[in-house]
PDB file of C-alpha atoms and ligand atoms in Angstrom:
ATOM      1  CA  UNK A   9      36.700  13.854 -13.230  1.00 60.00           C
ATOM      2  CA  UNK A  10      34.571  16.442 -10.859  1.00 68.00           C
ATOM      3  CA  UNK A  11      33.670  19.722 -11.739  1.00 69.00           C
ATOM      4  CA  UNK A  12      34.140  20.478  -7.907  1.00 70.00           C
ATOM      5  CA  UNK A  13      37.341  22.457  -8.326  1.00 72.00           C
ATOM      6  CA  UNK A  14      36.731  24.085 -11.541  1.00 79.00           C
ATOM      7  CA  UNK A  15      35.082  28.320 -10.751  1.00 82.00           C
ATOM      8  CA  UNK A  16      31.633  27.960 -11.189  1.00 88.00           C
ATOM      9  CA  UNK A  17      29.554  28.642 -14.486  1.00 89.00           C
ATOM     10  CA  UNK A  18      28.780  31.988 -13.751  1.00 89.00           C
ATOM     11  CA  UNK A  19      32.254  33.117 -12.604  1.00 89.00           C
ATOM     12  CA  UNK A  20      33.899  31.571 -15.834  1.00 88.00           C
ATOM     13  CA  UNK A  21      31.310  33.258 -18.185  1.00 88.00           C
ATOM     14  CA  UNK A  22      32.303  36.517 -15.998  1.00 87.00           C
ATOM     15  CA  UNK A  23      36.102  36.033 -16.200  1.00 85.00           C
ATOM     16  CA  UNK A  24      35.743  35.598 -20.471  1.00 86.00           C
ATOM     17  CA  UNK A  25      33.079  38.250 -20.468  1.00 85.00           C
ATOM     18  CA  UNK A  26      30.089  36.855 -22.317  1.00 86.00           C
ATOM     19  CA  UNK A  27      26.758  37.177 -22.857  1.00 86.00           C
ATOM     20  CA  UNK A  28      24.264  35.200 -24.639  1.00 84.00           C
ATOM     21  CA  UNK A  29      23.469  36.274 -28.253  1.00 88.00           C
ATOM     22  CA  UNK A  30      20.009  35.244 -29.109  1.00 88.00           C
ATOM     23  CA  UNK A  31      20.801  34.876 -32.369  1.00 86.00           C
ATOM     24  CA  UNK A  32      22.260  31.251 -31.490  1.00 89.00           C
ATOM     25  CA  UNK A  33      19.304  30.457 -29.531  1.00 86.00           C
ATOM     26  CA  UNK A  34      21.428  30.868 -25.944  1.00 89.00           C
ATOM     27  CA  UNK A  35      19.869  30.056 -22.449  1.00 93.00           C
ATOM     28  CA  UNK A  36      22.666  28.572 -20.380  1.00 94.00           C
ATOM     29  CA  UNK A  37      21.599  26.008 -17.260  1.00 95.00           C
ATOM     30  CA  UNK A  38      24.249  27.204 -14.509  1.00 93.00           C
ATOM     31  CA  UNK A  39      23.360  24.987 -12.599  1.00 94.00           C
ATOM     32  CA  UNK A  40      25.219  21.295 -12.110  1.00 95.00           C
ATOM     33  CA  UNK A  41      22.396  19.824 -10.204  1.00 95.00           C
ATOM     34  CA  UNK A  42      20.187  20.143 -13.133  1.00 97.00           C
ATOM     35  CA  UNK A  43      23.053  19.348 -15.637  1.00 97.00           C
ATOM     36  CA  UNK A  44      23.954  16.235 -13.912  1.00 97.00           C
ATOM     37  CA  UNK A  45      20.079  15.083 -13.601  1.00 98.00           C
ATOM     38  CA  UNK A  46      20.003  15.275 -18.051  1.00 98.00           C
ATOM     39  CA  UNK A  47      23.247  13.240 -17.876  1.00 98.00           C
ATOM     40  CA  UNK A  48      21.849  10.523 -15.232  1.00 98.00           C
ATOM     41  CA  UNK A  49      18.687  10.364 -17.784  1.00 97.00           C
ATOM     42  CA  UNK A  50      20.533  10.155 -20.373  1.00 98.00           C
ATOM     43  CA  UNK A  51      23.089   7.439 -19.628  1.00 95.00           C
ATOM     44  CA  UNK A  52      24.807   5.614 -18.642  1.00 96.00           C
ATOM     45  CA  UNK A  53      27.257   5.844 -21.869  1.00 97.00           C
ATOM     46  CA  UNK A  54      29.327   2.367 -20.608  1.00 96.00           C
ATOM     47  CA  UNK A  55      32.348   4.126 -22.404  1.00 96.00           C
ATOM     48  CA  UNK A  56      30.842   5.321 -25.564  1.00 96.00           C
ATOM     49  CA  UNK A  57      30.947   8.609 -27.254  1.00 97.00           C
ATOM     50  CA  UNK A  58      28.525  11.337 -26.359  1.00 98.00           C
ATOM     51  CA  UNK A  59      28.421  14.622 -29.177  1.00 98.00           C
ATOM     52  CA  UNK A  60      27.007  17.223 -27.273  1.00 98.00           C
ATOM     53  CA  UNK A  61      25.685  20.341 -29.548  1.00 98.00           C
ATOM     54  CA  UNK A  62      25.714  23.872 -28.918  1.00 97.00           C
ATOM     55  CA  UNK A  63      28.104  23.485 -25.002  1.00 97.00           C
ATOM     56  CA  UNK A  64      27.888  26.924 -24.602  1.00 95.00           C
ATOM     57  CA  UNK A  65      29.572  27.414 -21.517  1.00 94.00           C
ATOM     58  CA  UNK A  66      30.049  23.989 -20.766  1.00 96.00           C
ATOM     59  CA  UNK A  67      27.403  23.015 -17.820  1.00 96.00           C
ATOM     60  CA  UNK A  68      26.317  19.802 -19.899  1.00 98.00           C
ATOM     61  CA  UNK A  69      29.729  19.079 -20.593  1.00 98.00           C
ATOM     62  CA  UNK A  70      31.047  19.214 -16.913  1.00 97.00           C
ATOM     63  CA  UNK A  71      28.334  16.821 -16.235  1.00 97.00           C
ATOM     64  CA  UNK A  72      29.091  14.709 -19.065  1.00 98.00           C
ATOM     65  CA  UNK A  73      33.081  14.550 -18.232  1.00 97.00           C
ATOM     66  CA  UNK A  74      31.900  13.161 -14.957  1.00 97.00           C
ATOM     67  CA  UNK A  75      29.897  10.500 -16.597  1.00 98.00           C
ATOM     68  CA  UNK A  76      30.860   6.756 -17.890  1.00 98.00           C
ATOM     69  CA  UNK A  77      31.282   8.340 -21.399  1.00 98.00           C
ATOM     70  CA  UNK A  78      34.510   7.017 -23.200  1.00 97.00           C
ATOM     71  CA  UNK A  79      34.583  10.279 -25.409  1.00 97.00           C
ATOM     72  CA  UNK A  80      32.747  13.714 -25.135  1.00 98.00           C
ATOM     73  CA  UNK A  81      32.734  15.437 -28.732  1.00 98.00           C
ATOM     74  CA  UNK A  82      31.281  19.109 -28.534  1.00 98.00           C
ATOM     75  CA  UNK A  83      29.875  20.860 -31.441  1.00 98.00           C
ATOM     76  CA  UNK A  84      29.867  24.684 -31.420  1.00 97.00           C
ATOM     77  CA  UNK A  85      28.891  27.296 -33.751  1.00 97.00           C
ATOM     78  CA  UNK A  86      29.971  30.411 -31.852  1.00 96.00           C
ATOM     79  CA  UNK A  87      33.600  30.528 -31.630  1.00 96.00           C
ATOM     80  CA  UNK A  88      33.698  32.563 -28.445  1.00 94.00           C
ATOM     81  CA  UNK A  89      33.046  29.487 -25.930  1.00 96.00           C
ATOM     82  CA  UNK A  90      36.431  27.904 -27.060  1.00 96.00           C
ATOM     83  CA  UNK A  91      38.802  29.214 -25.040  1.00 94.00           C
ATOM     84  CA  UNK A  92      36.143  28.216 -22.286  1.00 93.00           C
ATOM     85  CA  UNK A  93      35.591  24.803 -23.155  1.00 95.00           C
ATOM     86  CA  UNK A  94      39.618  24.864 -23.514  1.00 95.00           C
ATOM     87  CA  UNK A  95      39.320  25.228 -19.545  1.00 93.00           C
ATOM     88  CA  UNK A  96      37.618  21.528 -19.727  1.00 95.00           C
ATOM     89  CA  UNK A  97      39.773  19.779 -21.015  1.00 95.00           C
ATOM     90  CA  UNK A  98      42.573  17.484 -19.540  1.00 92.00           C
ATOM     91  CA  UNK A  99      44.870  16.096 -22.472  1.00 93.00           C
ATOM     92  CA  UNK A 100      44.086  12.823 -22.409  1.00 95.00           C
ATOM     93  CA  UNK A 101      41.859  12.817 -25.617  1.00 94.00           C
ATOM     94  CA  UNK A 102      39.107  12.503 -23.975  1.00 97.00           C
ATOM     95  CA  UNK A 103      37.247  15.892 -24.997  1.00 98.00           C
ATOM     96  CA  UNK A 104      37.215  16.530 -28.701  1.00 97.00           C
ATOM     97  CA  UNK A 105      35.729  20.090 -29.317  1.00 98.00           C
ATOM     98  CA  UNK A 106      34.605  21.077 -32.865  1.00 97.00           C
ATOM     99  CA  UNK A 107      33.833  24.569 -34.328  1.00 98.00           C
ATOM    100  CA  UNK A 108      30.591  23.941 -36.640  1.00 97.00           C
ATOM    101  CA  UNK A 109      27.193  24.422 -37.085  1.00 97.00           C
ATOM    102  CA  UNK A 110      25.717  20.989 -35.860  1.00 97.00           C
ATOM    103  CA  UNK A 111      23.277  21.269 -39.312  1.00 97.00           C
ATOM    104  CA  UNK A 112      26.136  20.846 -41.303  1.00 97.00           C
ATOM    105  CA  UNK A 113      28.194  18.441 -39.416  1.00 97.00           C
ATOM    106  CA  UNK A 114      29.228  14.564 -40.463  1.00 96.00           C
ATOM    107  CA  UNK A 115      28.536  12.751 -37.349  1.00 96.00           C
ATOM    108  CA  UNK A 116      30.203   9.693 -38.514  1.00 95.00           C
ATOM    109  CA  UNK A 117      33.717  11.635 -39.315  1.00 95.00           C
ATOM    110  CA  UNK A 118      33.618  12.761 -35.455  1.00 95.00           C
ATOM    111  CA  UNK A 119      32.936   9.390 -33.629  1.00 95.00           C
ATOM    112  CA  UNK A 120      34.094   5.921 -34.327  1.00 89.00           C
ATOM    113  CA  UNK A 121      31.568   3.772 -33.209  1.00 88.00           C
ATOM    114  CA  UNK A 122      28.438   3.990 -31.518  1.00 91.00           C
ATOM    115  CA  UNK A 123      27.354   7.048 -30.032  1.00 96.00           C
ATOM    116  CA  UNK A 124      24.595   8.935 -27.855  1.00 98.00           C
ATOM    117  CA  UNK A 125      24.128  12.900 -28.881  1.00 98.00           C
ATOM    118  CA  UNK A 126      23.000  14.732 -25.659  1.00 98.00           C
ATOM    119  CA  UNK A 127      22.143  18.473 -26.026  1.00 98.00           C
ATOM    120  CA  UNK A 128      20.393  21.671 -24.194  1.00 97.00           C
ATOM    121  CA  UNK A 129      19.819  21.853 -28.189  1.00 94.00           C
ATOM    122  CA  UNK A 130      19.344  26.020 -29.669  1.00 92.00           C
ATOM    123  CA  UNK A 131      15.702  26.312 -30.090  1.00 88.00           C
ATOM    124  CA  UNK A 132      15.798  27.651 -33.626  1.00 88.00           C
ATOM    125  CA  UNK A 133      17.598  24.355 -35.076  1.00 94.00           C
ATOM    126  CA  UNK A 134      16.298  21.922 -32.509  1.00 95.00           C
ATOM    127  CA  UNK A 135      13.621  20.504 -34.843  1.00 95.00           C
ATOM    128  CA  UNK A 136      15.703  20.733 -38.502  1.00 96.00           C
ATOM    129  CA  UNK A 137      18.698  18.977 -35.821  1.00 97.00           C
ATOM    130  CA  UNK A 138      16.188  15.904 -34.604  1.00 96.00           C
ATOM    131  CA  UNK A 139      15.129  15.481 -38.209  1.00 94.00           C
ATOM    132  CA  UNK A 140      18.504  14.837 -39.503  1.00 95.00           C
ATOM    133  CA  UNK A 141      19.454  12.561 -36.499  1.00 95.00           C
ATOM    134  CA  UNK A 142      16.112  10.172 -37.191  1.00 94.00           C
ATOM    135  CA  UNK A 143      16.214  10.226 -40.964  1.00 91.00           C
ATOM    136  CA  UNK A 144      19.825  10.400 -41.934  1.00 86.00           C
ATOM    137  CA  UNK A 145      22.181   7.999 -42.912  1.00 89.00           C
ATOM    138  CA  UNK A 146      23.985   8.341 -39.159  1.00 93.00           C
ATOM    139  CA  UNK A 147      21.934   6.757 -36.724  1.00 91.00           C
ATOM    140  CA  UNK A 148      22.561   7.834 -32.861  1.00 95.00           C
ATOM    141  CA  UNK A 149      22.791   4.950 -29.917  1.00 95.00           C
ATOM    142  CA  UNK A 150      20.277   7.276 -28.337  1.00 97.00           C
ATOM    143  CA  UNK A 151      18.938  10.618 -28.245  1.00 98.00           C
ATOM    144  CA  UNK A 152      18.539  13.371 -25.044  1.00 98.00           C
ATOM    145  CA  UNK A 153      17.834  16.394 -26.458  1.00 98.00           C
ATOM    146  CA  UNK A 154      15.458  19.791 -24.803  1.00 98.00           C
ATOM    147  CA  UNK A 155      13.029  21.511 -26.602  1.00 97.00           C
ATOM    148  CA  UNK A 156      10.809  23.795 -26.367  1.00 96.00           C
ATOM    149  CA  UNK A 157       7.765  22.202 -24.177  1.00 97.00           C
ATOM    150  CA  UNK A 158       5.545  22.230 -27.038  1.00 97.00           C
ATOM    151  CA  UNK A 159       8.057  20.793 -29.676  1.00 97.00           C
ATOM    152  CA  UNK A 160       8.343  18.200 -27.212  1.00 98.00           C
ATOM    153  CA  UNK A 161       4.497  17.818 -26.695  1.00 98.00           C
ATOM    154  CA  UNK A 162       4.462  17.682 -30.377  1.00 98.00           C
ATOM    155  CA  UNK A 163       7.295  14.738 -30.559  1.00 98.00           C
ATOM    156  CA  UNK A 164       5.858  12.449 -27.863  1.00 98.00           C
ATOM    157  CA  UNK A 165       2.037  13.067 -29.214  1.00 98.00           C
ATOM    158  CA  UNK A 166      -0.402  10.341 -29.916  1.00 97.00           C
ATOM    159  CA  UNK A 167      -2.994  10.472 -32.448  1.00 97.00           C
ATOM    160  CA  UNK A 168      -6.066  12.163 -31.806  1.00 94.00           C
ATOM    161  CA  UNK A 169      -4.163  14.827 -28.933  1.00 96.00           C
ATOM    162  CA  UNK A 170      -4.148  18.097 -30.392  1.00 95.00           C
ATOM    163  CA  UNK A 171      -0.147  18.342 -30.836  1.00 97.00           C
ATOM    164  CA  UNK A 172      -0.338  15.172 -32.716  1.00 97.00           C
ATOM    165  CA  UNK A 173       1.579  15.748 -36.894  1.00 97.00           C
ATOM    166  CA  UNK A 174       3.927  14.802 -38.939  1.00 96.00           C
ATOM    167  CA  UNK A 175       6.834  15.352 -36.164  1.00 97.00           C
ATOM    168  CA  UNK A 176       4.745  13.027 -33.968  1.00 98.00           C
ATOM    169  CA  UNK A 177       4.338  10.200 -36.703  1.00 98.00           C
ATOM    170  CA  UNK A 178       8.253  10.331 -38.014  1.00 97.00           C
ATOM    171  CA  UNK A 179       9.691  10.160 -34.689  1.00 98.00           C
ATOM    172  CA  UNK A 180       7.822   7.661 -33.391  1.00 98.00           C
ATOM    173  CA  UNK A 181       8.197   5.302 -36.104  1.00 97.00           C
ATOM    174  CA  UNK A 182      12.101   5.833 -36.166  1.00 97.00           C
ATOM    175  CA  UNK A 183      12.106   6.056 -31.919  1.00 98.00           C
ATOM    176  CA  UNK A 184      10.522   5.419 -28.728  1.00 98.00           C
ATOM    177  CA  UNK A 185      10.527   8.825 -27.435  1.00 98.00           C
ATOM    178  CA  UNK A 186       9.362  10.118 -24.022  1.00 98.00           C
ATOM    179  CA  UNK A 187       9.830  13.031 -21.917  1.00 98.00           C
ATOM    180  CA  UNK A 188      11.882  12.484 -19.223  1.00 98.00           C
ATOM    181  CA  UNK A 189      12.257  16.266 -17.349  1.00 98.00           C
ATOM    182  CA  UNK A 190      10.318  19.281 -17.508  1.00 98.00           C
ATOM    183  CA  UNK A 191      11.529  22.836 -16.757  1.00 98.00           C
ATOM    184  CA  UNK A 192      10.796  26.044 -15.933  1.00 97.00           C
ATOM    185  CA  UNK A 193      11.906  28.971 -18.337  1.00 96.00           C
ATOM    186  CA  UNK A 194      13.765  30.477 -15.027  1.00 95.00           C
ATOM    187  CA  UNK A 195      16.017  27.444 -14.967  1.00 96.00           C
ATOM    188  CA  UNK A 196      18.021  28.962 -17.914  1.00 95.00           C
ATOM    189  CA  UNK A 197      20.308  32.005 -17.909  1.00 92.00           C
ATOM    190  CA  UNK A 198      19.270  34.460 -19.723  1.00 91.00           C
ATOM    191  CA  UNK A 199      15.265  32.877 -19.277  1.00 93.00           C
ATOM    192  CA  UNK A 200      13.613  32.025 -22.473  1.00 93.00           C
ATOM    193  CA  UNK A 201      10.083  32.646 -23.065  1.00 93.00           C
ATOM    194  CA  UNK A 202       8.543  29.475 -22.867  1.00 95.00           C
ATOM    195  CA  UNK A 203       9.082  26.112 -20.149  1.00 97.00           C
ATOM    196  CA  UNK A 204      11.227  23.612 -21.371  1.00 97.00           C
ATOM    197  CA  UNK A 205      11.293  19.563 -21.524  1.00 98.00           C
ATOM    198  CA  UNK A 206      13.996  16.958 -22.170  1.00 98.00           C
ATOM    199  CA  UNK A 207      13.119  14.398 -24.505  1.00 98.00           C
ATOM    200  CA  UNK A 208      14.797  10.625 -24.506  1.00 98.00           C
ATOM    201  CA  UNK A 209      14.589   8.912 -27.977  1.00 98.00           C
ATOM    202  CA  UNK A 210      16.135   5.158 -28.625  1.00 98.00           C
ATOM    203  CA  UNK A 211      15.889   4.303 -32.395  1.00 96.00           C
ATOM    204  CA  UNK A 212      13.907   1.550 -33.058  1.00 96.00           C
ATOM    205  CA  UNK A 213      15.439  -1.670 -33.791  1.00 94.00           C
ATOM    206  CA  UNK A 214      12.706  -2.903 -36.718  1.00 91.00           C
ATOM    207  CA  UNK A 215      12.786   0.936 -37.653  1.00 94.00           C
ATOM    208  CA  UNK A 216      11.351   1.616 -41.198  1.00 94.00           C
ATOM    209  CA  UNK A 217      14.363   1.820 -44.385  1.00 93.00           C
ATOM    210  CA  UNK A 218      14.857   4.929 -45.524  1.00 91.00           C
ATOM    211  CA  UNK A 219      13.101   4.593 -48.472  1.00 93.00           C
ATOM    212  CA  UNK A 220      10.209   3.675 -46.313  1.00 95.00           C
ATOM    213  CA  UNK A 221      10.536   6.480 -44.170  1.00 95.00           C
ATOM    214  CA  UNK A 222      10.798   9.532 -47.503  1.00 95.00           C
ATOM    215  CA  UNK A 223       7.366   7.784 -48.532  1.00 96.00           C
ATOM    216  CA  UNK A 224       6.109   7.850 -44.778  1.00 96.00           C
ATOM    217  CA  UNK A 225       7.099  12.023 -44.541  1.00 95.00           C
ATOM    218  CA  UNK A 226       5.577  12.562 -48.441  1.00 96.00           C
ATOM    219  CA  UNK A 227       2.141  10.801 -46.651  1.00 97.00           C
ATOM    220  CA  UNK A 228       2.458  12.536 -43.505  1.00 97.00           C
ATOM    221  CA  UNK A 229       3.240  15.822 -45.614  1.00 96.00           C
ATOM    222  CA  UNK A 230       0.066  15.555 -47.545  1.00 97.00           C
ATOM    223  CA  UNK A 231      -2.080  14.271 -44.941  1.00 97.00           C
ATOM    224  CA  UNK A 232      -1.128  17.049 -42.173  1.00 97.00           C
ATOM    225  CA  UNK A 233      -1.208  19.198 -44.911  1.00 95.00           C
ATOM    226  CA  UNK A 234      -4.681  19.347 -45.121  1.00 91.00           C
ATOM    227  CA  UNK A 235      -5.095  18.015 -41.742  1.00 86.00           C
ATOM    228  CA  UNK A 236      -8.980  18.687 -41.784  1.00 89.00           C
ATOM    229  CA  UNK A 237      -9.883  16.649 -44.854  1.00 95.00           C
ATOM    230  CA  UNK A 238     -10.517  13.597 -45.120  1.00 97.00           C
ATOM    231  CA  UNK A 239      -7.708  11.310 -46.191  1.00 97.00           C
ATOM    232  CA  UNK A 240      -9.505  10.191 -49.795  1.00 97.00           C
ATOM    233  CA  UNK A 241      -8.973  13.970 -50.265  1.00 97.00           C
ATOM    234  CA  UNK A 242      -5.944  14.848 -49.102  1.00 97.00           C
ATOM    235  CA  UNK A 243      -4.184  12.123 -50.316  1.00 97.00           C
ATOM    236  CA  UNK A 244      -5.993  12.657 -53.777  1.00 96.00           C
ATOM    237  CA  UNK A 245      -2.376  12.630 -55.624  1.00 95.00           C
ATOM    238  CA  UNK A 246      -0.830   9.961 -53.982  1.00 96.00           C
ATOM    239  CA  UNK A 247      -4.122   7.751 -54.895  1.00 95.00           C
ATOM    240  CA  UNK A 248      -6.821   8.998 -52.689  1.00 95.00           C
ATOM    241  CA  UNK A 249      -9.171   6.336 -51.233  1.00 96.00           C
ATOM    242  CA  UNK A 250      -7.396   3.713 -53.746  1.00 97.00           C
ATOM    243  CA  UNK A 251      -4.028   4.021 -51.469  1.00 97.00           C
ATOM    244  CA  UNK A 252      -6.186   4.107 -47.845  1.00 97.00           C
ATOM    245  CA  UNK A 253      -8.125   0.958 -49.047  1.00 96.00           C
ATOM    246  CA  UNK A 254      -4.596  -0.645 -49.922  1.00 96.00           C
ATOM    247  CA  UNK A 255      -2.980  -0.202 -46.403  1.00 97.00           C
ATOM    248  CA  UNK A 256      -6.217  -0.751 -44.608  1.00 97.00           C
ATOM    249  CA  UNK A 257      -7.304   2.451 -43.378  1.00 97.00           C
ATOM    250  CA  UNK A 258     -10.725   4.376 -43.506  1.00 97.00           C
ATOM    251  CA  UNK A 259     -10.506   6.888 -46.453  1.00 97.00           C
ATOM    252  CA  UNK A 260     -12.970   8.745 -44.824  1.00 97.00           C
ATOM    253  CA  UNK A 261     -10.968   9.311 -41.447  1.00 97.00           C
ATOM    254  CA  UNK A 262      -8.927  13.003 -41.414  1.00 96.00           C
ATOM    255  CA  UNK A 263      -4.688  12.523 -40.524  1.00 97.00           C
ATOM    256  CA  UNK A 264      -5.262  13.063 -36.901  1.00 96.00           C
ATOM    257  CA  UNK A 265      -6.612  10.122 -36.240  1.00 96.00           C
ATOM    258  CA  UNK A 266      -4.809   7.899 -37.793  1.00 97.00           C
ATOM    259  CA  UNK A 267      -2.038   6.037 -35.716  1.00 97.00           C
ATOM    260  CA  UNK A 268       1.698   5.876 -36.223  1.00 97.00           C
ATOM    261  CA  UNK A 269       0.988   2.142 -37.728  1.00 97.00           C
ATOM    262  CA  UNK A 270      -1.353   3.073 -40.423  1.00 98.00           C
ATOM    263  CA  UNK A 271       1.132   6.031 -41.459  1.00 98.00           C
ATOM    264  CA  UNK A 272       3.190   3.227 -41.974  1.00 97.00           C
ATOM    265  CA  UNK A 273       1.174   0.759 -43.914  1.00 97.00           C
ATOM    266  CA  UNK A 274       0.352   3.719 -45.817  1.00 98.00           C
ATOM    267  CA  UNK A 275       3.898   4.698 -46.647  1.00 97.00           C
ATOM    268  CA  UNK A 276       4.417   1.022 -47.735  1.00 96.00           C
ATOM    269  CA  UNK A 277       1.519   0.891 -49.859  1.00 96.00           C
ATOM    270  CA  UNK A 278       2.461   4.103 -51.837  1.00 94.00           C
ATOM    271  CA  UNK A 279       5.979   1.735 -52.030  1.00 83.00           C
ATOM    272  CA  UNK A 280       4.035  -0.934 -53.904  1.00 83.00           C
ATOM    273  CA  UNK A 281       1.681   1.737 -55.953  1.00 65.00           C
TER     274      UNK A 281
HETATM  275  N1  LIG B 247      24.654  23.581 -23.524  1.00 72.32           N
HETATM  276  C1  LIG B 247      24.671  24.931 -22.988  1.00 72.32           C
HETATM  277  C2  LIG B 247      23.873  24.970 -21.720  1.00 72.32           C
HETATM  278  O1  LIG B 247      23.044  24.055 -21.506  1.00 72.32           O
HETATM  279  O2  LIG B 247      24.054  25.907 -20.923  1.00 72.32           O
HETATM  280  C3  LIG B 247      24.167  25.963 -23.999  1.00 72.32           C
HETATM  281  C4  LIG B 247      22.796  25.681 -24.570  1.00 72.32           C
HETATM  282  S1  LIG B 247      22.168  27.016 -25.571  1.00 72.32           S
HETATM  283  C5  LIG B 247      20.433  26.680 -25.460  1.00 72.32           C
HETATM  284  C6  LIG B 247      22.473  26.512 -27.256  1.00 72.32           C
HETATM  285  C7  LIG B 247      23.941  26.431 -27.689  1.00 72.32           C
HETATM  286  O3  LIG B 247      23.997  25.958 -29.036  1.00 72.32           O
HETATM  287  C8  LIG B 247      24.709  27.727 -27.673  1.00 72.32           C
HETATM  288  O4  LIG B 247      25.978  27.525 -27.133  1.00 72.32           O
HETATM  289  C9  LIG B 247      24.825  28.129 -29.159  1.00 72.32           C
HETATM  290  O5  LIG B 247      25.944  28.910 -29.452  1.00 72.32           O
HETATM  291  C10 LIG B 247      24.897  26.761 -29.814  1.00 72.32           C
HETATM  292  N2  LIG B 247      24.424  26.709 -31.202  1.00 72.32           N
HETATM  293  C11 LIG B 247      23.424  27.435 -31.781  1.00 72.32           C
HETATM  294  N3  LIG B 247      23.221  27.046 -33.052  1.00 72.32           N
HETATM  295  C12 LIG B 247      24.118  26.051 -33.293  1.00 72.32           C
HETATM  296  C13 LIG B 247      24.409  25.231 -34.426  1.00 72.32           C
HETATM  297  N4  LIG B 247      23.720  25.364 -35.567  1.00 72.32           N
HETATM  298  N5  LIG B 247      25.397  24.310 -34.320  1.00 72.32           N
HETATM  299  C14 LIG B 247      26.106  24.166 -33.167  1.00 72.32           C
HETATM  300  N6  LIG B 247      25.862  24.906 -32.050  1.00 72.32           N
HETATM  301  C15 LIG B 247      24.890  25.831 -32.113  1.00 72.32           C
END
């Protein structure tokens, strides 16, 4: 399917006479040539699902319903883009749209097998959103998601870099991320105040348990927490220098420098504790 013959974007939010609410964190990309650059980066899909959040007007989703995906499942909270992503769809099946908020959402009831969650993600929830992706019991194929530039500084960060935290540490133990695309706030309709990036996250196959990973964000938590103290303090509940000598790292080092590896051994030796 091309989007070729469908009005443009711009014409189609016209015709339904919308504008973006900030309230739901809305700035549209209009454009296809940008849309269909975050689906190229993001695939290819080889006939799996794709759950796109917060369509909006649909630009990601044209691109997507030109794209190798088997299924395209939309998530939308505001109710006023259905009739518009109606427009979309051809009655084979192949685009499932679903009134929700995305927070609240049961990936696994939408999607049978596999899937890859693509999103021009609402700025407000795109943190809370990634969170629940890496940690929860439904684990994406992949993950192609913009943020904010600096959320996305913060995601891809390596210890000692000044965005480096918790976000930085938790991601990167559950995923490879890197960013893939930057852009300019004027890229969006209506332009939000800061630049943008795209993010691309695969899980990790030898990816920590969960029980692993609610020790490694109770560390991280305490650790970041208290970022400029030194880990045999800030750590003084979960067993102070006791803990850091059990996992191998320097009591006397502060959170951020420690790597994404001692996090871990950390997390596993509050485990044995
Ligand atoms: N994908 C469109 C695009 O690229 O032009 C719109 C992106 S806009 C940044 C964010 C979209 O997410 C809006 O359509 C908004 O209504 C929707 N949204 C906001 N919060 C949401 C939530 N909690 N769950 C699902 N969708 C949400």
């Amino acid at each position: 399917m091309t989007s070729d013959n469908l009005p443009s974007l711009r014409e189609t939010l016209d015709a339904h006479g919308l504008l973006a609410k900030k309230s739901f964190g809305q700035h549209f990309l209009l454009d296809l040539n940008v849309t269909r650059k975050i689906v190229r980066l993001a695939g290819p899909f080889e006939g799996r699902s794709v759950i796109e959040v917060g369509p909006g007007p649909g630009g990601l989703t044209r691109a997507l319903l030109e794209s190798d995906a088997g299924q395209v499942v939309l998530v939308e909270k505001d109710p006023r883009f259905l009739p518009l992503l109606a427009e979309l769809d051809d009655g084979t099946g192949r685009l499932v749209t679903v009134e929700a908020d995305a927070l609240k959402v049961d990936e696994a009831a939408l999607v049978a097998g596999p899937a890859h969650v693509v999103s021009n993600l609402p700025y407000n929830v795109g943190t809370p959103l990634l969170i629940k992706w890496i940690t929860g019991p439904w684990m994406p194929q992949a993950l192609t998601l913009m943020f904010q530039k600096e959320v996305a500084e913060r995601i891809v960060a390596e210890a000692g870099d000044d965005a480096y935290g918790r976000l930085a540490v938790i991601a990167q133990a559950v995923c490879e991320a890197r960013i893939v695309m930057h852009l300019p706030a004027a890229a969006f309709t209506p332009p939000p105040k800061v630049a943008s990036a795209v993010v691309h996250l695969i899980p990790r196959p030898d990816r920590p348990d969960r029980a692993t990973l609610k020790r490694l964000e109770t560390v991280t938590a305490a650790a970041f927490g208290q970022r400029r103290k030194m880990l045999r303090s800030s750590l003084k509940q979960l067993g102070g220098a006791a803990l850091c000598e059990a996992a191998g790292v320097d009591p006397d080092n502060r959170a951020e420098v420690i790597d994404g590896a001692g996090f871990l051994r950390l997390a596993q030796a509050l485990g044995q504790g």
